[in-house]
Amino acid sequence: MTSRSAEDFDQYFSPSTMAQAVADVLASRFEHLTDTHFEVVDFCAGLGSLLEVVSERLPAACIVATDLDVSCLRLLREAHPLWSVGRIDILNERSRRASPLYVEGRYDAFVINPPFSGRGGHVVNVTFDRNLHFTCSRPLACLFHSLQSLRIGGLGVAVLPLSCLRSERDSVAVRWLERNMDFSVHSYHGRGCFSGASVRTVIVSLRRNPVADVASANAVGGQEILPPGRRRSDLVLFRGKVPVRTLRSFHSDGDGVVEARYVHTTDLRKTWSGWRTISVNSNVCLVREGVLFPRVGRISPNSFRAYSDSVPLVLSDCVFSVSPVRASVSLDDLLSILRENCRVFVESSAATGAPYLTVSQVLGLIDRLGFSVRVHQCRNRCLCHDSF
Ligand SMILES: C[S@@+](CC[C@H](N)C(=O)[O-])C[C@H]1O[C@@H](n2cnc3c(N)ncnc32)[C@H](O)[C@@H]1O
């Protein structure tokens, strides 16, 4: 690690096992190309850990390595005189344009282990293919700019913080990639894999498909904005926000206090009468009708519950609700469809290594069941308004 600004640059270099795992995914697609000219790029190359293994596995590959940090570039040039090496700030449009090594549609493949930071609230606006706009985390923004540099049909393999798959902030962008760019997860890696960084990571791959063939989406602030004339959402997904431990400090005062039921994962197997009644201000997140299911915890067909009552619900942070918009589907039909497809929810929740589902996963699953679904966006800090 270079000492001067290693932290600023997020220089957590890939250990050999991680680099091997990335190269395995790439090699499975390219190892038949023994004498064809093809180019592999890493725009956050660091000291070249990923590219070194790639070039061992794919000796025919022409290697292009760029980074923001000049001290990494100096070491890269010394160690790999045959590689094309240059300085690019991958998140800066002017820097990308100024470099002959950043060319849209040029590369056959990329590998990347982008800077991890931005795991907190930091977001970046990305324009992809000129008219698609996403707001996402910094690692995902690096992924989009790398994807833009691929030729159609090219393959990218990336190490991402697990938070990219689990956060609401990235859910719209990840879902778009899943739908349109064959985005898939290959392996999960626990904390301790990167020396000095306590971060869980995933290795993902994606393919550059032509955007003309895929539905366009404008995503601003994590919310998909459908162009006029496109069909509206059939369903709205609520992600509960209220932890059990905060219930004691829940205050309701003055006008507009309403009686509500609080529902936690363990309540989903009880009758409504067993659910806790609480008084809340009417501006908090209230769900009146929907099919509830666990966000955290094991899922079985019986853990999907339909709710429709005059007493609204406050959802625990371990519960999702999916609600039909304007009678697009009856609650009973929606419940049956979700129960029948319980297996895909179980498989997805197990895939994250712990029994829980992310917003992005649920959006993908419901989408595959043929519904268009949007996430209910909270307008205040953690509680959603009853807005539809
Ligand atoms: C997590 S390290 C990964 C390095 C190497 N690919 C590996 O796997 O060992 C991230 C790298 O991205 C570089 N970096 C950070 N911000 C960058 C930016 N905006 N543009 C280009 N590179 C950046 C850092 O200097 C660092 O070398």
mmCIF file of C-alpha atoms in Angstrom, residues 38-170:
data_model
loop_
_atom_site.group_PDB
_atom_site.id
_atom_site.type_symbol
_atom_site.label_atom_id
_atom_site.label_comp_id
_atom_site.label_asym_id
_atom_site.label_seq_id
_atom_site.Cartn_x
_atom_site.Cartn_y
_atom_site.Cartn_z
ATOM 1 C CA PHE A 38 -8.352 -8.936 -26.976
ATOM 2 C CA GLU A 39 -8.044 -6.214 -24.380
ATOM 3 C CA VAL A 40 -8.734 -6.359 -20.665
ATOM 4 C CA VAL A 41 -8.814 -3.158 -18.602
ATOM 5 C CA ASP A 42 -8.838 -2.319 -14.892
ATOM 6 C CA PHE A 43 -9.637 1.360 -14.180
ATOM 7 C CA CYS A 44 -8.782 1.040 -10.466
ATOM 8 C CA ALA A 45 -5.730 -1.122 -11.017
ATOM 9 C CA GLY A 46 -3.748 -0.247 -7.867
ATOM 10 C CA LEU A 47 -0.632 -2.385 -8.054
ATOM 11 C CA GLY A 48 -2.220 -4.652 -10.632
ATOM 12 C CA SER A 49 -3.188 -7.578 -8.385
ATOM 13 C CA LEU A 50 -6.220 -8.527 -10.469
ATOM 14 C CA LEU A 51 -4.595 -7.964 -13.843
ATOM 15 C CA GLU A 52 -1.481 -9.982 -12.963
ATOM 16 C CA VAL A 53 -3.575 -13.098 -12.391
ATOM 17 C CA VAL A 54 -5.689 -12.350 -15.464
ATOM 18 C CA SER A 55 -2.591 -12.150 -17.636
ATOM 19 C CA GLU A 56 -1.245 -15.432 -16.208
ATOM 20 C CA ARG A 57 -4.534 -17.147 -16.976
ATOM 21 C CA LEU A 58 -5.051 -15.438 -20.341
ATOM 22 C CA PRO A 59 -1.572 -14.851 -21.775
ATOM 23 C CA ALA A 60 -2.998 -13.596 -25.093
ATOM 24 C CA ALA A 61 -4.729 -10.666 -23.411
ATOM 25 C CA CYS A 62 -3.493 -7.089 -23.940
ATOM 26 C CA ILE A 63 -3.576 -5.436 -20.556
ATOM 27 C CA VAL A 64 -4.603 -1.831 -19.846
ATOM 28 C CA ALA A 65 -4.206 -0.539 -16.292
ATOM 29 C CA THR A 66 -5.248 2.886 -15.022
ATOM 30 C CA ASP A 67 -5.558 4.414 -11.565
ATOM 31 C CA LEU A 68 -5.908 7.810 -9.943
ATOM 32 C CA ASP A 69 -2.794 7.484 -7.811
ATOM 33 C CA VAL A 70 0.455 8.378 -9.574
ATOM 34 C CA SER A 71 2.571 6.325 -7.177
ATOM 35 C CA CYS A 72 0.632 3.182 -8.167
ATOM 36 C CA LEU A 73 1.124 4.070 -11.817
ATOM 37 C CA ARG A 74 4.897 4.432 -11.377
ATOM 38 C CA LEU A 75 5.109 0.985 -9.760
ATOM 39 C CA LEU A 76 2.840 -0.520 -12.408
ATOM 40 C CA ARG A 77 5.026 0.825 -15.233
ATOM 41 C CA GLU A 78 8.170 -0.537 -13.585
ATOM 42 C CA ALA A 79 6.706 -3.972 -12.948
ATOM 43 C CA HIS A 80 4.806 -4.345 -16.241
ATOM 44 C CA PRO A 81 6.536 -2.554 -19.111
ATOM 45 C CA LEU A 82 4.308 -4.296 -21.671
ATOM 46 C CA TRP A 83 1.056 -3.046 -20.182
ATOM 47 C CA SER A 84 -0.590 0.215 -21.267
ATOM 48 C CA VAL A 85 -0.702 2.324 -18.121
ATOM 49 C CA GLY A 86 -2.300 5.745 -17.593
ATOM 50 C CA ARG A 87 -3.871 8.076 -15.075
ATOM 51 C CA ILE A 88 -7.669 8.393 -15.022
ATOM 52 C CA ASP A 89 -10.034 9.528 -12.319
ATOM 53 C CA ILE A 90 -12.764 7.113 -13.312
ATOM 54 C CA LEU A 91 -15.442 9.182 -11.573
ATOM 55 C CA ASN A 92 -14.505 12.390 -13.361
ATOM 56 C CA GLU A 93 -15.871 12.955 -16.850
ATOM 57 C CA ARG A 94 -13.153 15.404 -17.872
ATOM 58 C CA SER A 95 -10.451 12.976 -16.768
ATOM 59 C CA ARG A 96 -12.065 10.091 -18.659
ATOM 60 C CA ARG A 97 -12.383 12.191 -21.807
ATOM 61 C CA ALA A 98 -8.789 13.392 -21.579
ATOM 62 C CA SER A 99 -7.306 9.896 -21.547
ATOM 63 C CA PRO A 100 -6.740 7.867 -24.729
ATOM 64 C CA LEU A 101 -7.205 4.761 -22.558
ATOM 65 C CA TYR A 102 -10.850 5.523 -21.755
ATOM 66 C CA VAL A 103 -12.818 4.835 -24.913
ATOM 67 C CA GLU A 104 -16.471 3.889 -24.844
ATOM 68 C CA GLY A 105 -17.154 0.514 -26.445
ATOM 69 C CA ARG A 106 -13.465 -0.407 -26.772
ATOM 70 C CA TYR A 107 -12.665 -3.234 -24.385
ATOM 71 C CA ASP A 108 -13.468 -6.932 -24.489
ATOM 72 C CA ALA A 109 -13.401 -7.255 -20.728
ATOM 73 C CA PHE A 110 -12.786 -5.400 -17.510
ATOM 74 C CA VAL A 111 -11.936 -6.423 -13.999
ATOM 75 C CA ILE A 112 -12.326 -4.001 -11.124
ATOM 76 C CA ASN A 113 -12.112 -3.784 -7.370
ATOM 77 C CA PRO A 114 -13.281 -0.198 -6.975
ATOM 78 C CA PRO A 115 -12.782 2.059 -3.939
ATOM 79 C CA PHE A 116 -15.042 0.769 -1.174
ATOM 80 C CA SER A 117 -15.756 4.028 0.588
ATOM 81 C CA GLY A 118 -19.097 5.638 0.140
ATOM 82 C CA ARG A 119 -20.559 2.714 2.051
ATOM 83 C CA GLY A 120 -22.215 5.410 4.174
ATOM 84 C CA GLY A 121 -24.580 7.898 2.644
ATOM 85 C CA HIS A 122 -22.322 9.140 -0.157
ATOM 86 C CA VAL A 123 -23.920 8.907 -3.600
ATOM 87 C CA VAL A 124 -22.778 9.656 -7.126
ATOM 88 C CA ASN A 125 -24.827 10.584 -10.202
ATOM 89 C CA VAL A 126 -23.992 8.471 -13.224
ATOM 90 C CA THR A 127 -25.095 8.838 -16.817
ATOM 91 C CA PHE A 128 -24.921 5.600 -18.747
ATOM 92 C CA ASP A 129 -25.277 5.347 -22.504
ATOM 93 C CA ARG A 130 -26.117 9.079 -22.689
ATOM 94 C CA ASN A 131 -29.727 8.998 -21.510
ATOM 95 C CA LEU A 132 -29.888 6.706 -18.492
ATOM 96 C CA HIS A 133 -29.339 8.389 -15.168
ATOM 97 C CA PHE A 134 -28.622 6.573 -11.939
ATOM 98 C CA THR A 135 -27.875 7.734 -8.447
ATOM 99 C CA CYS A 136 -25.787 5.111 -6.709
ATOM 100 C CA SER A 137 -22.790 4.437 -4.470
ATOM 101 C CA ARG A 138 -19.223 5.170 -5.555
ATOM 102 C CA PRO A 139 -18.255 1.501 -6.197
ATOM 103 C CA LEU A 140 -21.320 1.024 -8.391
ATOM 104 C CA ALA A 141 -20.574 4.264 -10.267
ATOM 105 C CA CYS A 142 -17.079 2.889 -11.069
ATOM 106 C CA LEU A 143 -18.792 -0.258 -12.339
ATOM 107 C CA PHE A 144 -21.085 1.728 -14.672
ATOM 108 C CA HIS A 145 -18.166 3.703 -16.140
ATOM 109 C CA SER A 146 -16.241 0.463 -16.695
ATOM 110 C CA LEU A 147 -19.282 -1.101 -18.340
ATOM 111 C CA GLN A 148 -19.514 1.879 -20.674
ATOM 112 C CA SER A 149 -15.986 1.136 -21.907
ATOM 113 C CA LEU A 150 -16.926 -2.415 -22.993
ATOM 114 C CA ARG A 151 -17.809 -3.381 -26.523
ATOM 115 C CA ILE A 152 -21.250 -4.926 -26.943
ATOM 116 C CA GLY A 153 -20.957 -8.521 -25.735
ATOM 117 C CA GLY A 154 -17.944 -7.693 -23.520
ATOM 118 C CA LEU A 155 -17.720 -9.085 -19.990
ATOM 119 C CA GLY A 156 -16.956 -7.350 -16.698
ATOM 120 C CA VAL A 157 -16.006 -8.997 -13.399
ATOM 121 C CA ALA A 158 -16.016 -6.910 -10.229
ATOM 122 C CA VAL A 159 -15.382 -7.154 -6.511
ATOM 123 C CA LEU A 160 -18.080 -5.051 -4.832
ATOM 124 C CA PRO A 161 -18.893 -4.339 -1.211
ATOM 125 C CA LEU A 162 -21.878 -6.515 -0.257
ATOM 126 C CA SER A 163 -23.675 -3.270 0.663
ATOM 127 C CA CYS A 164 -24.097 -2.556 -3.064
ATOM 128 C CA LEU A 165 -26.480 -5.526 -3.256
ATOM 129 C CA ARG A 166 -28.227 -4.815 0.000
ATOM 130 C CA SER A 167 -28.662 -1.065 0.225
ATOM 131 C CA GLU A 168 -31.758 0.780 -0.896
ATOM 132 C CA ARG A 169 -29.448 3.425 -2.330
ATOM 133 C CA ASP A 170 -28.189 0.981 -4.987
#
